PDB file of C-alpha atoms in Angstrom:
ATOM      1  CA  MET O   1     -34.067-158.129 -34.165  1.00  0.00           C
ATOM      2  CA  GLN O   2     -32.861-154.541 -34.236  1.00  0.00           C
ATOM      3  CA  ASP O   3     -34.676-152.275 -36.614  1.00  0.00           C
ATOM      4  CA  GLU O   4     -32.589-149.171 -36.189  1.00  0.00           C
ATOM      5  CA  ALA O   5     -29.896-148.345 -38.683  1.00  0.00           C
ATOM      6  CA  PHE O   6     -26.340-147.970 -37.454  1.00  0.00           C
ATOM      7  CA  ALA O   7     -22.894-147.318 -38.955  1.00  0.00           C
ATOM      8  CA  LEU O   8     -19.684-149.318 -38.706  1.00  0.00           C
ATOM      9  CA  ASN O   9     -16.098-148.206 -39.045  1.00  0.00           C
ATOM     10  CA  GLU O  10     -13.192-150.458 -40.026  1.00  0.00           C
ATOM     11  CA  VAL O  11     -12.607-151.904 -36.554  1.00  0.00           C
ATOM     12  CA  GLU O  12     -16.274-152.522 -35.800  1.00  0.00           C
ATOM     13  CA  LEU O  13     -16.736-154.011 -39.242  1.00  0.00           C
ATOM     14  CA  MET O  14     -14.158-156.700 -38.502  1.00  0.00           C
ATOM     15  CA  ARG O  15     -16.343-158.019 -35.689  1.00  0.00           C
ATOM     16  CA  TYR O  16     -18.998-158.924 -38.249  1.00  0.00           C
ATOM     17  CA  GLN O  17     -16.796-159.713 -41.228  1.00  0.00           C
ATOM     18  CA  PRO O  18     -14.431-162.700 -41.048  1.00  0.00           C
ATOM     19  CA  ASN O  19     -12.497-161.495 -44.115  1.00  0.00           C
ATOM     20  CA  ARG O  20      -9.117-159.885 -43.448  1.00  0.00           C
ATOM     21  CA  TYR O  21      -6.352-158.071 -45.311  1.00  0.00           C
ATOM     22  CA  PRO O  22      -5.789-158.371 -48.263  1.00  0.00           C
ATOM     23  CA  PHE O  23      -9.301-159.534 -48.911  1.00  0.00           C
ATOM     24  CA  LEU O  24     -11.451-157.204 -46.868  1.00  0.00           C
ATOM     25  CA  LEU O  25     -12.956-155.102 -49.621  1.00  0.00           C
ATOM     26  CA  ILE O  26     -15.102-152.693 -47.617  1.00  0.00           C
ATOM     27  CA  ASP O  27     -13.804-149.585 -45.863  1.00  0.00           C
ATOM     28  CA  ARG O  28     -16.830-148.232 -44.136  1.00  0.00           C
ATOM     29  CA  VAL O  29     -20.464-149.168 -43.624  1.00  0.00           C
ATOM     30  CA  THR O  30     -22.509-145.991 -43.434  1.00  0.00           C
ATOM     31  CA  GLU O  31     -25.878-147.575 -42.737  1.00  0.00           C
ATOM     32  CA  VAL O  32     -26.995-151.090 -41.897  1.00  0.00           C
ATOM     33  CA  VAL O  33     -30.303-152.524 -40.784  1.00  0.00           C
ATOM     34  CA  PRO O  34     -29.671-156.163 -39.813  1.00  0.00           C
ATOM     35  CA  GLY O  35     -31.489-158.597 -42.067  1.00  0.00           C
ATOM     36  CA  LYS O  36     -32.647-155.869 -44.432  1.00  0.00           C
ATOM     37  CA  TYR O  37     -29.999-153.768 -46.110  1.00  0.00           C
ATOM     38  CA  ALA O  38     -26.474-152.374 -45.823  1.00  0.00           C
ATOM     39  CA  LYS O  39     -24.870-149.350 -47.442  1.00  0.00           C
ATOM     40  CA  GLY O  40     -21.229-148.418 -47.513  1.00  0.00           C
ATOM     41  CA  TYR O  41     -18.199-147.850 -49.660  1.00  0.00           C
ATOM     42  CA  LYS O  42     -14.745-148.897 -50.650  1.00  0.00           C
ATOM     43  CA  ASN O  43     -12.040-146.462 -51.675  1.00  0.00           C
ATOM     44  CA  LEU O  44      -9.821-147.465 -54.573  1.00  0.00           C
ATOM     45  CA  THR O  45      -6.189-146.470 -54.668  1.00  0.00           C
ATOM     46  CA  ASN O  46      -2.997-147.203 -56.567  1.00  0.00           C
ATOM     47  CA  ASN O  47      -1.511-148.907 -53.528  1.00  0.00           C
ATOM     48  CA  GLU O  48      -3.529-152.120 -53.831  1.00  0.00           C
ATOM     49  CA  TRP O  49      -2.102-155.476 -54.757  1.00  0.00           C
ATOM     50  CA  TRP O  50      -3.871-155.964 -58.085  1.00  0.00           C
ATOM     51  CA  ILE O  51      -2.912-152.570 -59.538  1.00  0.00           C
ATOM     52  CA  PRO O  52       0.489-153.528 -61.069  1.00  0.00           C
ATOM     53  CA  ILE O  53      -0.937-156.648 -62.723  1.00  0.00           C
ATOM     54  CA  HIS O  54      -4.493-155.722 -63.734  1.00  0.00           C
ATOM     55  CA  PHE O  55      -3.420-154.095 -65.993  1.00  0.00           C
ATOM     56  CA  PRO O  56      -0.018-152.459 -66.529  1.00  0.00           C
ATOM     57  CA  GLY O  57      -0.764-149.074 -68.066  1.00  0.00           C
ATOM     58  CA  ASN O  58      -4.508-149.327 -67.467  1.00  0.00           C
ATOM     59  CA  PRO O  59      -5.220-150.110 -63.807  1.00  0.00           C
ATOM     60  CA  ASN O  60      -8.812-151.020 -62.943  1.00  0.00           C
ATOM     61  CA  MET O  61     -10.601-153.149 -60.389  1.00  0.00           C
ATOM     62  CA  PRO O  62     -10.993-156.800 -61.470  1.00  0.00           C
ATOM     63  CA  GLY O  63     -14.601-157.901 -61.942  1.00  0.00           C
ATOM     64  CA  CYS O  64     -14.221-160.853 -59.591  1.00  0.00           C
ATOM     65  CA  LEU O  65     -13.176-158.473 -56.817  1.00  0.00           C
ATOM     66  CA  GLN O  66     -16.112-156.176 -57.534  1.00  0.00           C
ATOM     67  CA  ILE O  67     -18.338-159.235 -57.045  1.00  0.00           C
ATOM     68  CA  GLU O  68     -16.497-160.064 -53.824  1.00  0.00           C
ATOM     69  CA  ALA O  69     -16.837-156.501 -52.519  1.00  0.00           C
ATOM     70  CA  MET O  70     -20.565-156.470 -53.252  1.00  0.00           C
ATOM     71  CA  ALA O  71     -21.056-159.921 -51.714  1.00  0.00           C
ATOM     72  CA  GLN O  72     -19.212-158.752 -48.591  1.00  0.00           C
ATOM     73  CA  MET O  73     -21.599-155.838 -48.321  1.00  0.00           C
ATOM     74  CA  LEU O  74     -24.550-158.248 -48.428  1.00  0.00           C
ATOM     75  CA  THR O  75     -22.830-160.375 -45.790  1.00  0.00           C
ATOM     76  CA  VAL O  76     -22.723-157.417 -43.400  1.00  0.00           C
ATOM     77  CA  ALA O  77     -26.519-157.175 -43.551  1.00  0.00           C
ATOM     78  CA  LEU O  78     -26.702-160.835 -42.446  1.00  0.00           C
ATOM     79  CA  THR O  79     -23.902-161.170 -39.909  1.00  0.00           C
ATOM     80  CA  SER O  80     -25.097-158.094 -38.015  1.00  0.00           C
ATOM     81  CA  LEU O  81     -28.186-160.091 -36.978  1.00  0.00           C
ATOM     82  CA  ASP O  82     -28.241-161.314 -33.374  1.00  0.00           C
ATOM     83  CA  GLY O  83     -26.097-164.394 -32.803  1.00  0.00           C
ATOM     84  CA  MET O  84     -24.565-164.329 -36.295  1.00  0.00           C
ATOM     85  CA  GLU O  85     -21.487-162.208 -35.544  1.00  0.00           C
ATOM     86  CA  GLY O  86     -18.463-163.219 -37.591  1.00  0.00           C
ATOM     87  CA  LYS O  87     -20.122-166.249 -39.212  1.00  0.00           C
ATOM     88  CA  VAL O  88     -18.534-167.492 -42.425  1.00  0.00           C
ATOM     89  CA  VAL O  89     -20.644-166.966 -45.525  1.00  0.00           C
ATOM     90  CA  HIS O  90     -20.160-168.922 -48.744  1.00  0.00           C
ATOM     91  CA  SER O  91     -21.193-167.996 -52.245  1.00  0.00           C
ATOM     92  CA  TYR O  92     -23.778-170.177 -53.875  1.00  0.00           C
ATOM     93  CA  LYS O  93     -24.587-168.377 -57.084  1.00  0.00           C
ATOM     94  CA  HIS O  94     -23.538-164.977 -58.452  1.00  0.00           C
ATOM     95  CA  MET O  95     -24.674-163.052 -61.454  1.00  0.00           C
ATOM     96  CA  GLY O  96     -22.729-159.877 -62.009  1.00  0.00           C
ATOM     97  CA  THR O  97     -23.167-157.091 -64.522  1.00  0.00           C
ATOM     98  CA  PHE O  98     -20.437-154.528 -65.141  1.00  0.00           C
ATOM     99  CA  HIS O  99     -21.299-151.259 -66.822  1.00  0.00           C
ATOM    100  CA  ARG O 100     -17.955-149.540 -66.780  1.00  0.00           C
ATOM    101  CA  GLU O 101     -14.431-149.757 -65.364  1.00  0.00           C
ATOM    102  CA  VAL O 102     -13.775-148.873 -61.729  1.00  0.00           C
ATOM    103  CA  ARG O 103     -10.429-147.133 -61.425  1.00  0.00           C
ATOM    104  CA  PRO O 104      -8.013-146.103 -58.660  1.00  0.00           C
ATOM    105  CA  GLY O 105      -9.127-142.758 -57.256  1.00  0.00           C
ATOM    106  CA  ASP O 106     -12.808-143.737 -57.414  1.00  0.00           C
ATOM    107  CA  ARG O 107     -15.028-144.412 -54.454  1.00  0.00           C
ATOM    108  CA  LEU O 108     -17.238-147.437 -54.962  1.00  0.00           C
ATOM    109  CA  ASP O 109     -20.516-146.899 -53.096  1.00  0.00           C
ATOM    110  CA  MET O 110     -22.440-150.108 -52.570  1.00  0.00           C
ATOM    111  CA  GLU O 111     -26.026-150.746 -51.557  1.00  0.00           C
ATOM    112  CA  SER O 112     -27.061-154.270 -50.708  1.00  0.00           C
ATOM    113  CA  GLU O 113     -30.556-155.519 -50.120  1.00  0.00           C
ATOM    114  CA  VAL O 114     -31.676-158.798 -48.584  1.00  0.00           C
ATOM    115  CA  LEU O 115     -34.584-160.120 -50.667  1.00  0.00           C
ATOM    116  CA  SER O 116     -35.109-163.266 -48.627  1.00  0.00           C
ATOM    117  CA  PHE O 117     -33.294-165.051 -45.819  1.00  0.00           C
ATOM    118  CA  ARG O 118     -34.457-168.464 -44.637  1.00  0.00           C
ATOM    119  CA  HIS O 119     -32.734-171.645 -43.469  1.00  0.00           C
ATOM    120  CA  GLY O 120     -29.286-170.102 -43.858  1.00  0.00           C
ATOM    121  CA  LEU O 121     -29.833-169.271 -47.519  1.00  0.00           C
ATOM    122  CA  CYS O 122     -30.046-165.670 -48.630  1.00  0.00           C
ATOM    123  CA  LYS O 123     -31.082-164.115 -51.888  1.00  0.00           C
ATOM    124  CA  GLY O 124     -29.853-160.620 -52.368  1.00  0.00           C
ATOM    125  CA  ALA O 125     -29.259-157.791 -54.793  1.00  0.00           C
ATOM    126  CA  VAL O 126     -26.378-155.334 -54.646  1.00  0.00           C
ATOM    127  CA  LYS O 127     -25.646-152.240 -56.685  1.00  0.00           C
ATOM    128  CA  GLY O 128     -22.396-150.339 -57.003  1.00  0.00           C
ATOM    129  CA  TYR O 129     -22.096-146.649 -57.853  1.00  0.00           C
ATOM    130  CA  VAL O 130     -19.246-144.266 -58.601  1.00  0.00           C
ATOM    131  CA  ASP O 131     -20.194-140.580 -58.283  1.00  0.00           C
ATOM    132  CA  GLY O 132     -23.862-141.568 -58.466  1.00  0.00           C
ATOM    133  CA  GLU O 133     -23.424-143.513 -61.699  1.00  0.00           C
ATOM    134  CA  LEU O 134     -24.336-147.210 -61.718  1.00  0.00           C
ATOM    135  CA  VAL O 135     -21.176-149.218 -62.465  1.00  0.00           C
ATOM    136  CA  CYS O 136     -21.896-152.774 -61.336  1.00  0.00           C
ATOM    137  CA  GLU O 137     -24.777-154.941 -60.199  1.00  0.00           C
ATOM    138  CA  LEU O 138     -24.994-158.300 -58.523  1.00  0.00           C
ATOM    139  CA  GLU O 139     -27.815-160.768 -58.138  1.00  0.00           C
ATOM    140  CA  THR O 140     -26.697-163.376 -55.715  1.00  0.00           C
ATOM    141  CA  VAL O 141     -27.489-166.352 -53.530  1.00  0.00           C
ATOM    142  CA  VAL O 142     -25.218-166.894 -50.527  1.00  0.00           C
ATOM    143  CA  ILE O 143     -25.370-169.519 -47.815  1.00  0.00           C
ATOM    144  CA  ILE O 144     -24.260-169.662 -44.223  1.00  0.00           C
ATOM    145  CA  PRO O 145     -22.908-173.235 -44.049  1.00  0.00           C
ATOM    146  CA  ASP O 146     -23.249-173.458 -40.245  1.00  0.00           C
ATOM    147  CA  ILE O 147     -27.026-173.157 -40.498  1.00  0.00           C
ATOM    148  CA  PHE O 148     -27.547-174.548 -43.990  1.00  0.00           C
ATOM    149  CA  LYS O 149     -25.838-177.887 -43.319  1.00  0.00           C
ATOM    150  CA  LYS O 150     -27.915-178.596 -40.222  1.00  0.00           C
ATOM    151  CA  LEU O 151     -31.118-178.261 -42.209  1.00  0.00           C
ATOM    152  CA  ARG O 152     -30.043-180.370 -45.162  1.00  0.00           C
ATOM    153  CA  PRO O 153     -32.090-183.620 -45.525  1.00  0.00           C
ATOM    154  CA  LYS O 154     -30.114-186.541 -44.053  1.00  0.00           C
ATOM    155  CA  GLY O 155     -30.917-189.056 -46.774  1.00  0.00           C
ATOM    156  CA  ASN O 156     -29.744-186.809 -49.602  1.00  0.00           C
ATOM    157  CA  LYS O 157     -26.076-185.919 -49.144  1.00  0.00           C
TER     158      LYS O 157
ATOM    159  CA  MET K   1      -4.137-118.990 -58.217  1.00  0.00           C
ATOM    160  CA  ILE K   2      -3.619-118.153 -61.841  1.00  0.00           C
ATOM    161  CA  CYS K   3      -1.587-120.399 -64.063  1.00  0.00           C
ATOM    162  CA  GLU K   4       0.185-118.657 -66.895  1.00  0.00           C
ATOM    163  CA  GLY K   5       1.917-121.677 -68.338  1.00  0.00           C
ATOM    164  CA  ASN K   6       0.658-124.954 -69.626  1.00  0.00           C
ATOM    165  CA  LEU K   7      -2.020-126.057 -67.146  1.00  0.00           C
ATOM    166  CA  LEU K   8      -2.502-129.822 -66.863  1.00  0.00           C
ATOM    167  CA  LEU K   9      -5.909-131.064 -65.839  1.00  0.00           C
ATOM    168  CA  GLY K  10      -7.087-134.503 -64.719  1.00  0.00           C
ATOM    169  CA  LEU K  11      -4.057-136.798 -64.745  1.00  0.00           C
ATOM    170  CA  ASP K  12      -4.898-140.423 -63.943  1.00  0.00           C
ATOM    171  CA  ALA K  13      -2.639-143.147 -62.552  1.00  0.00           C
ATOM    172  CA  TYR K  14      -1.050-143.991 -65.896  1.00  0.00           C
ATOM    173  CA  GLU K  15      -0.289-140.380 -66.805  1.00  0.00           C
ATOM    174  CA  ILE K  16       1.161-139.574 -63.366  1.00  0.00           C
ATOM    175  CA  GLN K  17       3.575-142.480 -63.800  1.00  0.00           C
ATOM    176  CA  GLN K  18       4.881-140.893 -66.997  1.00  0.00           C
ATOM    177  CA  TYR K  19       6.054-137.929 -64.904  1.00  0.00           C
ATOM    178  CA  GLN K  20       7.412-139.659 -61.806  1.00  0.00           C
ATOM    179  CA  GLN K  21       9.148-142.969 -61.208  1.00  0.00           C
ATOM    180  CA  ASN K  22       7.395-144.049 -58.017  1.00  0.00           C
ATOM    181  CA  ARG K  23       5.684-147.410 -58.456  1.00  0.00           C
ATOM    182  CA  TYR K  24       3.578-149.859 -56.481  1.00  0.00           C
ATOM    183  CA  PRO K  25       3.882-150.437 -53.512  1.00  0.00           C
ATOM    184  CA  CYS K  26       5.363-146.987 -52.965  1.00  0.00           C
ATOM    185  CA  PHE K  27       3.077-145.008 -55.238  1.00  0.00           C
ATOM    186  CA  PHE K  28       0.910-142.803 -53.069  1.00  0.00           C
ATOM    187  CA  VAL K  29      -1.109-140.567 -55.353  1.00  0.00           C
ATOM    188  CA  ASP K  30      -4.261-141.494 -57.256  1.00  0.00           C
ATOM    189  CA  TYR K  31      -5.338-138.506 -59.232  1.00  0.00           C
ATOM    190  CA  ILE K  32      -3.986-135.063 -60.071  1.00  0.00           C
ATOM    191  CA  THR K  33      -6.863-132.670 -60.602  1.00  0.00           C
ATOM    192  CA  GLU K  34      -4.701-129.693 -61.544  1.00  0.00           C
ATOM    193  CA  ALA K  35      -1.006-129.163 -62.099  1.00  0.00           C
ATOM    194  CA  CYS K  36       0.638-125.894 -63.093  1.00  0.00           C
ATOM    195  CA  PRO K  37       4.329-126.448 -63.888  1.00  0.00           C
ATOM    196  CA  GLY K  38       6.486-124.217 -61.707  1.00  0.00           C
ATOM    197  CA  LYS K  39       3.635-123.102 -59.472  1.00  0.00           C
ATOM    198  CA  TYR K  40       1.263-125.532 -57.842  1.00  0.00           C
ATOM    199  CA  ALA K  41      -0.376-128.942 -57.996  1.00  0.00           C
ATOM    200  CA  LYS K  42      -3.580-130.348 -56.556  1.00  0.00           C
ATOM    201  CA  GLY K  43      -4.444-133.991 -56.222  1.00  0.00           C
ATOM    202  CA  TYR K  44      -5.686-136.675 -53.900  1.00  0.00           C
ATOM    203  CA  LYS K  45      -5.109-140.128 -52.541  1.00  0.00           C
ATOM    204  CA  ASN K  46      -7.770-142.521 -51.343  1.00  0.00           C
ATOM    205  CA  PHE K  47      -6.989-144.648 -48.311  1.00  0.00           C
ATOM    206  CA  THR K  48      -8.469-148.123 -48.231  1.00  0.00           C
ATOM    207  CA  TYR K  49      -8.027-150.947 -45.759  1.00  0.00           C
ATOM    208  CA  ASN K  50      -6.556-153.030 -48.557  1.00  0.00           C
ATOM    209  CA  GLU K  51      -3.128-151.362 -48.269  1.00  0.00           C
ATOM    210  CA  TRP K  52      -0.048-153.062 -46.936  1.00  0.00           C
ATOM    211  CA  PHE K  53       0.552-150.831 -43.904  1.00  0.00           C
ATOM    212  CA  PHE K  54      -2.909-150.989 -42.330  1.00  0.00           C
ATOM    213  CA  PRO K  55      -2.820-154.519 -40.828  1.00  0.00           C
ATOM    214  CA  ALA K  56       0.476-153.620 -39.159  1.00  0.00           C
ATOM    215  CA  HIS K  57      -0.247-150.013 -38.128  1.00  0.00           C
ATOM    216  CA  PHE K  58      -2.152-150.881 -35.983  1.00  0.00           C
ATOM    217  CA  ALA K  59      -3.989-154.184 -35.745  1.00  0.00           C
ATOM    218  CA  ASP K  60      -6.768-152.897 -33.487  1.00  0.00           C
ATOM    219  CA  GLU K  61      -6.757-149.303 -34.696  1.00  0.00           C
ATOM    220  CA  PRO K  62      -5.776-148.923 -38.369  1.00  0.00           C
ATOM    221  CA  ASN K  63      -4.536-145.434 -39.248  1.00  0.00           C
ATOM    222  CA  VAL K  64      -2.166-143.919 -41.790  1.00  0.00           C
ATOM    223  CA  PRO K  65       1.491-143.851 -40.645  1.00  0.00           C
ATOM    224  CA  GLY K  66       3.185-140.430 -40.641  1.00  0.00           C
ATOM    225  CA  PHE K  67       5.812-141.420 -43.196  1.00  0.00           C
ATOM    226  CA  VAL K  68       3.091-142.355 -45.673  1.00  0.00           C
ATOM    227  CA  GLN K  69       1.517-138.927 -45.178  1.00  0.00           C
ATOM    228  CA  ILE K  70       4.885-137.256 -45.863  1.00  0.00           C
ATOM    229  CA  GLU K  71       5.390-139.399 -48.951  1.00  0.00           C
ATOM    230  CA  THR K  72       1.881-138.587 -50.206  1.00  0.00           C
ATOM    231  CA  LEU K  73       2.460-134.851 -49.660  1.00  0.00           C
ATOM    232  CA  THR K  74       5.760-135.199 -51.508  1.00  0.00           C
ATOM    233  CA  GLN K  75       4.459-137.131 -54.484  1.00  0.00           C
ATOM    234  CA  VAL K  76       1.889-134.434 -55.237  1.00  0.00           C
ATOM    235  CA  PHE K  77       4.582-131.784 -54.710  1.00  0.00           C
ATOM    236  CA  LEU K  78       6.752-133.549 -57.315  1.00  0.00           C
ATOM    237  CA  MET K  79       4.117-132.763 -59.919  1.00  0.00           C
ATOM    238  CA  THR K  80       4.851-129.033 -59.572  1.00  0.00           C
ATOM    239  CA  PHE K  81       8.283-129.356 -61.164  1.00  0.00           C
ATOM    240  CA  LEU K  82       8.424-132.767 -62.872  1.00  0.00           C
ATOM    241  CA  THR K  83       5.727-131.440 -65.200  1.00  0.00           C
ATOM    242  CA  PHE K  84       8.300-129.217 -66.939  1.00  0.00           C
ATOM    243  CA  PRO K  85       8.974-131.006 -70.259  1.00  0.00           C
ATOM    244  CA  GLU K  86      12.731-131.175 -69.532  1.00  0.00           C
ATOM    245  CA  ASN K  87      12.171-132.862 -66.137  1.00  0.00           C
ATOM    246  CA  LYS K  88       9.575-135.428 -67.176  1.00  0.00           C
ATOM    247  CA  GLY K  89      10.234-138.891 -65.720  1.00  0.00           C
ATOM    248  CA  LYS K  90      13.379-137.956 -63.762  1.00  0.00           C
ATOM    249  CA  LYS K  91      14.280-139.489 -60.406  1.00  0.00           C
ATOM    250  CA  THR K  92      14.121-137.332 -57.296  1.00  0.00           C
ATOM    251  CA  GLY K  93      15.496-137.411 -53.781  1.00  0.00           C
ATOM    252  CA  PHE K  94      14.822-135.750 -50.458  1.00  0.00           C
ATOM    253  CA  ILE K  95      17.106-132.951 -49.279  1.00  0.00           C
ATOM    254  CA  SER K  96      15.110-131.925 -46.254  1.00  0.00           C
ATOM    255  CA  VAL K  97      11.688-132.180 -44.650  1.00  0.00           C
ATOM    256  CA  LYS K  98      10.971-129.353 -42.246  1.00  0.00           C
ATOM    257  CA  ASP K  99       8.112-128.724 -39.925  1.00  0.00           C
ATOM    258  CA  ALA K 100       6.137-131.839 -40.738  1.00  0.00           C
ATOM    259  CA  ARG K 101       2.880-131.603 -38.852  1.00  0.00           C
ATOM    260  CA  PHE K 102       0.125-134.110 -38.264  1.00  0.00           C
ATOM    261  CA  HIS K 103      -3.060-132.657 -36.863  1.00  0.00           C
ATOM    262  CA  LYS K 104      -5.588-135.400 -37.363  1.00  0.00           C
ATOM    263  CA  LYS K 105      -5.732-139.164 -37.533  1.00  0.00           C
ATOM    264  CA  ILE K 106      -6.435-140.480 -41.027  1.00  0.00           C
ATOM    265  CA  VAL K 107      -8.285-143.797 -41.204  1.00  0.00           C
ATOM    266  CA  PRO K 108      -9.180-146.202 -44.017  1.00  0.00           C
ATOM    267  CA  GLY K 109     -12.053-144.808 -46.048  1.00  0.00           C
ATOM    268  CA  ASP K 110     -10.749-141.226 -45.980  1.00  0.00           C
ATOM    269  CA  ARG K 111      -9.658-139.243 -49.001  1.00  0.00           C
ATOM    270  CA  LEU K 112      -6.644-137.005 -48.518  1.00  0.00           C
ATOM    271  CA  ASP K 113      -6.806-133.904 -50.743  1.00  0.00           C
ATOM    272  CA  ILE K 114      -3.431-132.295 -51.238  1.00  0.00           C
ATOM    273  CA  GLU K 115      -2.382-128.841 -52.343  1.00  0.00           C
ATOM    274  CA  ALA K 116       1.278-128.276 -53.062  1.00  0.00           C
ATOM    275  CA  GLU K 117       2.978-124.973 -53.827  1.00  0.00           C
ATOM    276  CA  LEU K 118       6.384-124.502 -55.345  1.00  0.00           C
ATOM    277  CA  SER K 119       8.285-121.451 -54.124  1.00  0.00           C
ATOM    278  CA  PHE K 120      11.740-122.057 -55.595  1.00  0.00           C
ATOM    279  CA  PHE K 121      13.147-124.146 -58.408  1.00  0.00           C
ATOM    280  CA  ARG K 122      16.713-123.719 -59.649  1.00  0.00           C
ATOM    281  CA  ARG K 123      19.618-126.005 -60.499  1.00  0.00           C
ATOM    282  CA  GLY K 124      17.567-129.112 -59.844  1.00  0.00           C
ATOM    283  CA  LEU K 125      16.528-128.034 -56.346  1.00  0.00           C
ATOM    284  CA  ALA K 126      12.863-127.500 -55.498  1.00  0.00           C
ATOM    285  CA  LYS K 127      11.462-125.939 -52.352  1.00  0.00           C
ATOM    286  CA  GLY K 128       7.876-125.566 -51.337  1.00  0.00           C
ATOM    287  CA  ILE K 129       5.081-126.462 -49.018  1.00  0.00           C
ATOM    288  CA  SER K 130       2.464-129.155 -49.252  1.00  0.00           C
ATOM    289  CA  ARG K 131      -0.779-129.380 -47.277  1.00  0.00           C
ATOM    290  CA  GLY K 132      -3.312-132.164 -46.839  1.00  0.00           C
ATOM    291  CA  TYR K 133      -7.020-131.995 -46.033  1.00  0.00           C
ATOM    292  CA  VAL K 134      -9.720-134.567 -45.271  1.00  0.00           C
ATOM    293  CA  LYS K 135     -13.247-133.297 -46.035  1.00  0.00           C
ATOM    294  CA  GLY K 136     -11.918-129.745 -45.853  1.00  0.00           C
ATOM    295  CA  ASP K 137     -10.288-130.218 -42.441  1.00  0.00           C
ATOM    296  CA  PHE K 138      -6.581-129.472 -42.257  1.00  0.00           C
ATOM    297  CA  CYS K 139      -4.733-132.730 -41.571  1.00  0.00           C
ATOM    298  CA  CYS K 140      -1.024-132.542 -42.290  1.00  0.00           C
ATOM    299  CA  SER K 141       1.615-130.345 -43.871  1.00  0.00           C
ATOM    300  CA  ALA K 142       5.346-130.275 -44.555  1.00  0.00           C
ATOM    301  CA  GLU K 143       7.955-127.906 -45.924  1.00  0.00           C
ATOM    302  CA  LEU K 144       9.865-129.850 -48.512  1.00  0.00           C
ATOM    303  CA  GLU K 145      13.193-129.567 -50.292  1.00  0.00           C
ATOM    304  CA  ILE K 146      13.555-132.048 -53.119  1.00  0.00           C
ATOM    305  CA  ALA K 147      16.406-132.486 -55.567  1.00  0.00           C
ATOM    306  CA  ILE K 148      16.728-133.925 -59.008  1.00  0.00           C
ATOM    307  CA  PRO K 149      20.242-135.394 -58.546  1.00  0.00           C
ATOM    308  CA  GLU K 150      20.828-135.763 -62.282  1.00  0.00           C
ATOM    309  CA  ILE K 151      20.530-131.982 -62.782  1.00  0.00           C
ATOM    310  CA  MET K 152      22.006-130.937 -59.447  1.00  0.00           C
ATOM    311  CA  VAL K 153      25.293-132.731 -60.096  1.00  0.00           C
ATOM    312  CA  GLN K 154      25.965-130.510 -63.117  1.00  0.00           C
ATOM    313  CA  PHE K 155      26.195-127.527 -60.776  1.00  0.00           C
ATOM    314  CA  ARG K 156      28.622-129.098 -58.333  1.00  0.00           C
ATOM    315  CA  PRO K 157      31.358-126.587 -57.408  1.00  0.00           C
ATOM    316  CA  LYS K 158      34.500-127.314 -59.417  1.00  0.00           C
ATOM    317  CA  ASN K 159      36.876-126.596 -56.532  1.00  0.00           C
ATOM    318  CA  ASN K 160      35.370-129.369 -54.422  1.00  0.00           C
ATOM    319  CA  PRO K 161      35.184-132.446 -56.636  1.00  0.00           C
ATOM    320  CA  GLU K 162      34.941-134.811 -53.675  1.00  0.00           C
ATOM    321  CA  LYS K 163      31.574-133.484 -52.626  1.00  0.00           C
ATOM    322  CA  ILE K 164      28.776-135.894 -53.312  1.00  0.00           C
ATOM    323  CA  VAL K 165      25.287-134.807 -54.212  1.00  0.00           C
ATOM    324  CA  SER K 166      22.854-137.049 -52.480  1.00  0.00           C
ATOM    325  CA  GLY K 167      19.167-137.261 -51.886  1.00  0.00           C
ATOM    326  CA  GLY K 168      16.906-139.970 -50.558  1.00  0.00           C
ATOM    327  CA  GLY K 169      19.575-142.601 -50.932  1.00  0.00           C
ATOM    328  CA  ILE K 170      20.373-141.688 -54.533  1.00  0.00           C
ATOM    329  CA  THR K 171      24.041-140.796 -54.711  1.00  0.00           C
ATOM    330  CA  THR K 172      25.537-139.382 -57.861  1.00  0.00           C
ATOM    331  CA  LYS K 173      29.325-139.231 -58.063  1.00  0.00           C
TER     332      LYS K 173
END
């Protein structure tokens, strides 16, 4: 396992992240230590597909997409481990808290932390900031089906 | 720069759309920090991978196409003269783009800060220069001439009624 932190730009990120346009909700990873934490950000702009519909006259980032962006940031901390490149990660359980609206023109900084990772199941916590102010939080459990399914007891499907 | 008139501060997406008619997916400005009608405007646009041109330009090396940079420079420039109360919400069209320069590649995750100056505005014709910076580094600039066809047509020479005032595909007979 690598212990040194490294950064990823958009192209490098796509090696680790199977999500693609229009559902890749991270722009840059500034710091990642595989299996431990990942930090990075997403820029918000008026030229995104949800802006005209959520909502006309008051554009802001939908909560479900904030959850997705934060979960993707946690994923980066897992898929950057050796042999996990580009693996698909599924949500298992999310609990999100939203403190204020995230609007076009903001930069959503995210910090994800892996609390535990065993048998393809990961518990994690992610926080989102705009200009240093906490705007959203996520407590989550995600699974990597490739690994998780192999370890599931055979008699209990 | 000193603003003598009615200085506008902090216009968000909704307020900008009251002044100009560009809409998604051709709306390339996020926030106007300062706008002085008749003089200058400052604003920015965030670039994120979740925009329609990035997967296509280019698949293995996403960067902002030049025409999007020109359009972004222009949309901030519009705020220098559409902020006059009599011009609010009017349509505009290009007359000319001179000396467009692109010094640096802009990639998803960057924020393009733009400063636009208006040097001339009469009879519905605006001239000026617009410059873009990423983290303080000079990135792109263009000398722009933009018309408001609705106003310009009123000043059409009477002895040449056949002449058509055009701009950016908007033609007013």
